[in-house]
Short mmCIF file of C-alpha atoms in Angstrom, two decimals:
data_model
loop_
_atom_site.label_atom_id
_atom_site.label_comp_id
_atom_site.label_asym_id
_atom_site.label_seq_id
_atom_site.Cartn_x
_atom_site.Cartn_y
_atom_site.Cartn_z
CA MET A 1 -10.09 -17.15 3.11
CA ALA A 2 -12.63 -14.94 3.96
CA PHE A 3 -10.62 -12.24 5.15
CA GLU A 4 -12.48 -11.59 8.52
CA ASN A 5 -10.10 -9.46 9.91
CA ASN A 6 -10.14 -6.88 7.50
CA LYS A 7 -13.04 -4.56 9.02
CA PRO A 8 -12.92 -1.12 9.16
CA SER A 9 -13.15 0.65 12.98
CA ILE A 10 -12.75 4.01 11.84
CA VAL A 11 -15.91 5.13 9.58
CA ASN A 12 -17.26 8.35 9.15
CA PRO A 13 -18.16 9.98 6.05
CA ALA A 14 -14.63 11.59 4.68
CA VAL A 15 -12.89 8.59 5.70
CA ASN A 16 -15.42 6.37 3.70
CA GLY A 17 -15.26 8.83 0.90
CA MET A 18 -11.73 8.23 0.53
CA ARG A 19 -12.11 4.45 0.93
CA ASP A 20 -14.12 4.79 -2.09
CA VAL A 21 -11.71 6.02 -4.23
CA SER A 22 -9.33 3.69 -3.35
CA ALA A 23 -11.69 0.88 -4.14
CA ARG A 24 -12.23 2.11 -7.24
CA ARG A 25 -8.90 2.48 -8.22
CA ALA A 26 -8.45 -1.08 -6.85
CA ALA A 27 -11.36 -2.43 -9.43
CA THR A 28 -9.75 -0.49 -11.99
CA ILE A 29 -6.42 -2.26 -11.58
CA SER A 30 -7.78 -5.81 -11.57
CA ASN A 31 -10.18 -4.97 -14.44
CA MET A 32 -7.42 -3.90 -16.61
CA ILE A 33 -4.75 -6.96 -15.68
CA ASP A 34 -8.40 -9.20 -16.35
CA GLU A 35 -8.58 -7.46 -19.89
CA ALA A 36 -5.04 -7.65 -20.39
CA LYS A 37 -4.81 -11.31 -19.68
CA LYS A 38 -8.10 -11.78 -22.21
CA ARG A 39 -5.75 -10.23 -24.69
CA GLY A 40 -2.82 -12.88 -24.06
CA LEU A 41 -0.76 -10.11 -21.99
CA ASP A 42 0.89 -10.80 -18.56
CA ASP A 43 0.63 -8.11 -15.80
CA THR A 44 3.96 -6.65 -16.65
CA PHE A 45 2.64 -3.58 -17.39
CA ALA A 46 0.72 -3.05 -14.50
CA ARG A 47 3.60 -3.94 -12.17
CA GLU A 48 5.64 -1.10 -14.28
CA ALA A 49 2.47 1.38 -14.05
CA ILE A 50 2.08 1.43 -10.59
CA ALA A 51 5.74 1.35 -9.30
CA LYS A 52 6.13 4.76 -11.66
CA TYR A 53 2.91 5.79 -9.94
CA GLY A 54 4.89 4.89 -6.55
CA ALA A 55 8.02 6.46 -7.36
CA ASP A 56 6.07 9.20 -8.21
CA ASN A 57 4.46 9.93 -4.90
CA GLY A 58 8.01 9.08 -3.17
CA LYS A 59 9.76 11.56 -5.09
CA GLU A 60 7.38 14.10 -3.90
CA LEU A 61 7.52 13.18 -0.54
CA TYR A 62 11.35 13.33 -0.78
CA ASP A 63 11.01 16.80 -2.71
CA SER A 64 9.16 17.79 0.03
CA MET A 65 11.52 17.23 2.88
CA LYS A 66 13.95 19.44 4.30
CA ASP A 67 16.71 16.84 4.48
CA PRO A 68 15.40 13.42 2.62
CA SER A 69 18.78 11.96 3.76
CA ASP A 70 17.32 12.24 7.52
CA PHE A 71 15.75 9.01 8.62
CA LYS A 72 14.26 10.54 11.34
CA GLU A 73 12.70 13.22 9.15
CA PHE A 74 11.36 10.69 6.94
CA ALA A 75 9.71 8.47 9.92
CA SER A 76 8.02 11.68 11.04
CA SER A 77 6.38 12.37 7.42
CA PHE A 78 5.53 8.92 6.28
CA GLY A 79 2.15 7.75 7.22
CA VAL A 80 0.48 11.01 8.74
CA ASP A 81 -1.75 12.22 5.79
CA HIS A 82 -4.99 11.16 4.83
CA ASN A 83 -3.62 7.46 4.27
CA LYS A 84 -3.72 7.00 7.98
CA ASP A 85 -7.06 6.80 8.37
CA ILE A 86 -7.81 5.01 5.24
CA TYR A 87 -5.70 2.34 6.00
CA GLU A 88 -6.05 2.52 9.84
CA MET A 89 -2.30 2.93 10.18
CA GLU A 90 -0.25 2.51 13.69
CA THR A 91 2.83 2.98 14.29
CA VAL A 92 4.07 0.19 16.21
CA GLU A 93 7.95 1.31 16.40
CA LYS A 94 9.35 4.18 15.50
CA THR A 95 12.94 4.56 16.57
CA ASP A 96 16.10 6.81 15.07
CA GLU A 97 16.64 3.79 12.76
CA LYS A 98 13.38 1.97 12.30
CA LEU A 99 10.07 2.64 11.53
CA SER A 100 7.42 -0.23 11.71
CA ILE A 101 3.58 0.31 10.38
CA ASP A 102 1.06 -2.04 10.50
CA PHE A 103 -2.07 -1.18 8.53
CA HIS A 104 -5.37 -2.53 10.00
CA TYR A 105 -7.76 -2.44 6.96
CA CYS A 106 -7.09 -2.47 3.06
CA PRO A 107 -10.13 -0.92 0.95
CA TYR A 108 -8.25 -3.00 -2.08
CA VAL A 109 -8.87 -6.18 -0.23
CA THR A 110 -12.47 -5.67 0.50
CA GLU A 111 -13.04 -4.23 -3.14
CA TRP A 112 -11.13 -7.10 -4.40
CA SER A 113 -13.31 -9.74 -2.44
CA ARG A 114 -16.81 -7.97 -3.55
CA GLN A 115 -15.49 -8.77 -6.89
CA GLY A 116 -15.24 -12.25 -6.26
CA LYS A 117 -11.67 -12.60 -6.47
CA THR A 118 -10.58 -15.87 -4.93
CA ALA A 119 -7.65 -15.42 -2.15
CA GLU A 120 -4.93 -16.59 -4.55
CA GLU A 121 -6.10 -13.63 -7.23
CA ILE A 122 -6.28 -11.23 -4.33
CA SER A 123 -2.88 -12.15 -3.26
CA LYS A 124 -1.21 -11.69 -6.82
CA LEU A 125 -3.16 -8.11 -7.19
CA CYS A 126 -1.68 -7.12 -3.78
CA GLU A 127 1.79 -8.02 -4.75
CA ILE A 128 1.08 -6.43 -8.19
CA THR A 129 0.04 -3.39 -6.19
CA MET A 130 2.73 -3.12 -3.71
CA GLU A 131 5.30 -2.47 -6.55
CA GLY A 132 4.08 1.09 -5.91
CA ASP A 133 5.22 1.47 -2.08
CA HIS A 134 8.61 -0.74 -2.83
CA ALA A 135 9.37 1.75 -5.60
CA PHE A 136 8.14 4.32 -3.47
CA ALA A 137 10.97 3.58 -1.11
CA LYS A 138 13.74 3.07 -3.61
CA GLN A 139 13.33 6.82 -3.67
CA PHE A 140 15.26 6.99 -0.55
CA ASP A 141 18.98 6.21 -0.50
CA ASN A 142 19.15 5.77 3.22
CA LEU A 143 16.20 3.27 3.68
CA GLU A 144 15.40 -0.37 3.07
CA PHE A 145 12.00 -1.25 2.89
CA LYS A 146 10.48 -4.74 3.41
CA LEU A 147 6.83 -5.66 3.30
CA ASP A 148 6.55 -8.04 5.72
CA GLY A 149 2.79 -9.70 5.25
CA THR A 150 -0.25 -8.57 3.93
CA ILE A 151 -4.12 -8.59 4.88
CA ALA A 152 -3.99 -10.13 1.48
CA ASP A 153 -2.21 -13.09 2.71
CA GLY A 154 -4.76 -13.99 5.40
CA LEU A 155 -2.83 -12.11 8.21
CA PRO A 156 -4.65 -9.99 10.20
CA VAL A 157 -2.62 -6.71 9.24
CA CYS A 158 -0.11 -5.52 6.82
CA ARG A 159 3.32 -4.60 8.10
CA LEU A 160 5.46 -1.90 6.47
CA ARG A 161 8.99 -2.06 7.77
CA PHE A 162 11.40 0.48 7.12
CA LYS A 163 15.01 0.72 8.39
CA LYS A 164 17.94 3.17 8.24
CA LYS A 165 21.22 2.17 6.09
#
């Protein structure tokens, strides 16, 4: 799997710079996991650390909202910051009860490919990294989160789905 669909279409110095930071984060994650494996450790530490990072980000958004229990406010607040361009996020459905966002580009997959990781390794690294997204969503009692496929698994987009409980 060459991840041939994972090509950025938004290209400018600001977005490229932010993607570079994301790529460095991806490299750090994979390098830490590789070094831990050499020492006989599994990836639990990475999953837990990334989940903590995601929970912290979720709490930050939660605390910034006027009414964190309002799904419509969540749907209007999520995916509208600098990450929108980094990941080329497209809102494919936004209703009073659903928010569906597709990510058309992943700088993590690009970096892991540059590092020579196999498709299987990239898929696992993505699974580990997505612990942050799952923990982010858990900060909101009023929504369910589903990761409905990823670029790392060979799909053309990552599909994030949020649903009001």
